[in-house]
Coordinates of N, CA and C in Angstrom, one line a residue:
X1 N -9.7 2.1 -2.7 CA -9.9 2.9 -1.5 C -8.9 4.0 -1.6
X2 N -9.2 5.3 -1.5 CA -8.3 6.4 -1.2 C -7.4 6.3 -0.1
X3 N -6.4 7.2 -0.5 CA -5.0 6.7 0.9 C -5.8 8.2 2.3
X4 N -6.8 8.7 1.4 CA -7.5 9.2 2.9 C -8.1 8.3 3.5
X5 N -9.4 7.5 2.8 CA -10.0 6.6 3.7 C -8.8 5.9 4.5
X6 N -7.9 5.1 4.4 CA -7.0 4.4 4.7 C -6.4 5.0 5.5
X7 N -6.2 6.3 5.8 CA -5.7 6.5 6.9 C -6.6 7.4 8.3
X8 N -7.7 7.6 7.4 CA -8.9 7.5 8.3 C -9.1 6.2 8.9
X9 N -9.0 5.0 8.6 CA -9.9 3.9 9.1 C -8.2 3.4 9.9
X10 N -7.4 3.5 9.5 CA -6.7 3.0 10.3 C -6.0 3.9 12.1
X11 N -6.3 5.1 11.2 CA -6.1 6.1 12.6 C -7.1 5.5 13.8
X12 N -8.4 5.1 13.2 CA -9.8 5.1 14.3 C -9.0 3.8 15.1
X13 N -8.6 2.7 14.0 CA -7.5 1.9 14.8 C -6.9 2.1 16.1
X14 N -6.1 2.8 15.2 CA -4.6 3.3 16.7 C -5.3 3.7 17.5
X15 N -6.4 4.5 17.6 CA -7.4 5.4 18.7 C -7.9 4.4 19.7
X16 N -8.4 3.7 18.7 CA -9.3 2.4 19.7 C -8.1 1.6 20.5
X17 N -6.6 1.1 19.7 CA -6.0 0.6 20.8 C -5.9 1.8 21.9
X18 N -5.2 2.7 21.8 CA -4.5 3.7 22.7 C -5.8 3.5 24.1
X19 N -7.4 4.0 23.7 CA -8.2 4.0 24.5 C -8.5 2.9 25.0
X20 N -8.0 1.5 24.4 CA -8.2 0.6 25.1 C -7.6 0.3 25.9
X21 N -6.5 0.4 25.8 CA -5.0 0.7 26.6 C -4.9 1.6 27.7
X22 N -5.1 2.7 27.9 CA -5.3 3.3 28.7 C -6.5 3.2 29.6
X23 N -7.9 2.6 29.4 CA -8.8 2.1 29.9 C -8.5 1.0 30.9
X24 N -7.7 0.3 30.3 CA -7.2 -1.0 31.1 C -6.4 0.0 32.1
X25 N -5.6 0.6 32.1 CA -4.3 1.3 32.8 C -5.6 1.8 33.9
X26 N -6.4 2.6 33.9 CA -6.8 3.3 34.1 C -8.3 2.6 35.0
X27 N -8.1 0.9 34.6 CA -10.1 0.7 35.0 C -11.0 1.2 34.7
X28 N -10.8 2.0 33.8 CA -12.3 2.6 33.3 C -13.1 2.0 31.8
X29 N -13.9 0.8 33.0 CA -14.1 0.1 31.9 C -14.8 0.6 30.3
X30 N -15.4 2.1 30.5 CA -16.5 2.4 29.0 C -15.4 2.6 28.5
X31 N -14.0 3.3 29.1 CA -13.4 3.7 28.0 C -12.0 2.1 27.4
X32 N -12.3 1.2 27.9 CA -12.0 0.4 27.4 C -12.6 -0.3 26.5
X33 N -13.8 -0.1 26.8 CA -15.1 -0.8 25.8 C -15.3 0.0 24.2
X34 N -15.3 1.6 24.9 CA -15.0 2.2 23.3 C -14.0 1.9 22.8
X35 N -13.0 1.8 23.3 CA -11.8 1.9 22.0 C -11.7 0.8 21.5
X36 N -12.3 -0.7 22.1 CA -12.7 -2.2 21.5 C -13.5 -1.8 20.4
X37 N -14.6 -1.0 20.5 CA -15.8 -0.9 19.6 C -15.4 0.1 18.5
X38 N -14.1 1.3 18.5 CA -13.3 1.4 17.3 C -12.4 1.0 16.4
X39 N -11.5 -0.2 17.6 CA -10.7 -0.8 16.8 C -11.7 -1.9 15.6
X40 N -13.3 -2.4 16.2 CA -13.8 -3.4 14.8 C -14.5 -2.4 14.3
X41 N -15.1 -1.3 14.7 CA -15.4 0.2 13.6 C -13.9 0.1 12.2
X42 N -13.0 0.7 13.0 CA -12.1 1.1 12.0 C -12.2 -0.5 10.9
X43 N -11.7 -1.6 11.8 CA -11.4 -3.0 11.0 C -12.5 -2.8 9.9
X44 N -13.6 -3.1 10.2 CA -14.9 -3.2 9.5 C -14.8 -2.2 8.3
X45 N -14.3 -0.8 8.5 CA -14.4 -0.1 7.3 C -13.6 -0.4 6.6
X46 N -12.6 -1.0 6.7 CA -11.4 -1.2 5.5 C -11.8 -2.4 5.3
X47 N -12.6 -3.5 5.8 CA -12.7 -4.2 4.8 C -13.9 -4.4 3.9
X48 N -15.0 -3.5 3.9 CA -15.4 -2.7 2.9 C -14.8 -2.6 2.4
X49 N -14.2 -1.4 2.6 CA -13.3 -0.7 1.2 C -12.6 -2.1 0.6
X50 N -12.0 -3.1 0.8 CA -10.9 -3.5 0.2 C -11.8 -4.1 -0.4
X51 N -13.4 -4.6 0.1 CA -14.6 -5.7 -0.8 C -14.9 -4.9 -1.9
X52 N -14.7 -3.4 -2.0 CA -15.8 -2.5 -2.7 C -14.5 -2.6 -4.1
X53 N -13.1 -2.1 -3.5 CA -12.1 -2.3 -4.3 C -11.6 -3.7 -5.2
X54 N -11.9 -4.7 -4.6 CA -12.2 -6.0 -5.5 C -13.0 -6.1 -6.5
X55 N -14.2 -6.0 -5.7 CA -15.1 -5.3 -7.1 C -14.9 -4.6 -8.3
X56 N -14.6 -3.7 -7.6 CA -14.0 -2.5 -9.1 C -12.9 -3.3 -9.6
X57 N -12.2 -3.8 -9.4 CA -11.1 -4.4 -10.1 C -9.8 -4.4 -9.9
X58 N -9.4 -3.4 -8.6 CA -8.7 -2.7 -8.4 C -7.2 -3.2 -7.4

């Protein structure tokens, strides 16, 4: 996995907490629901990548 992907998929991370976080702060439950639904977006693409990078050998 490139150190872009990786800091693409981990950024979507920090995003999804911050919006979940502030959703909570805030009671607004969609926008605590998105940032739930990017922190397993972001999860989910890195671990692709790390399954794709196993494969390769890497």
């Amino acid at each position: 996995m490139s150190l872009g992907d990786k800091a693409k998929d981990a950024t979507q991370k920090i995003v999804g907490k911050v919006e979940e976080a502030v959703g909570e702060h805030t009671d607004d439950a969609e926008l605590k629901h998105q940032g739930q639904k990017d922190q397993v977006m972001g999860e989910g693409r890195m671990q692709t990548e790390k399954a794709k990078d196993a494969l390769d050998g890497e």
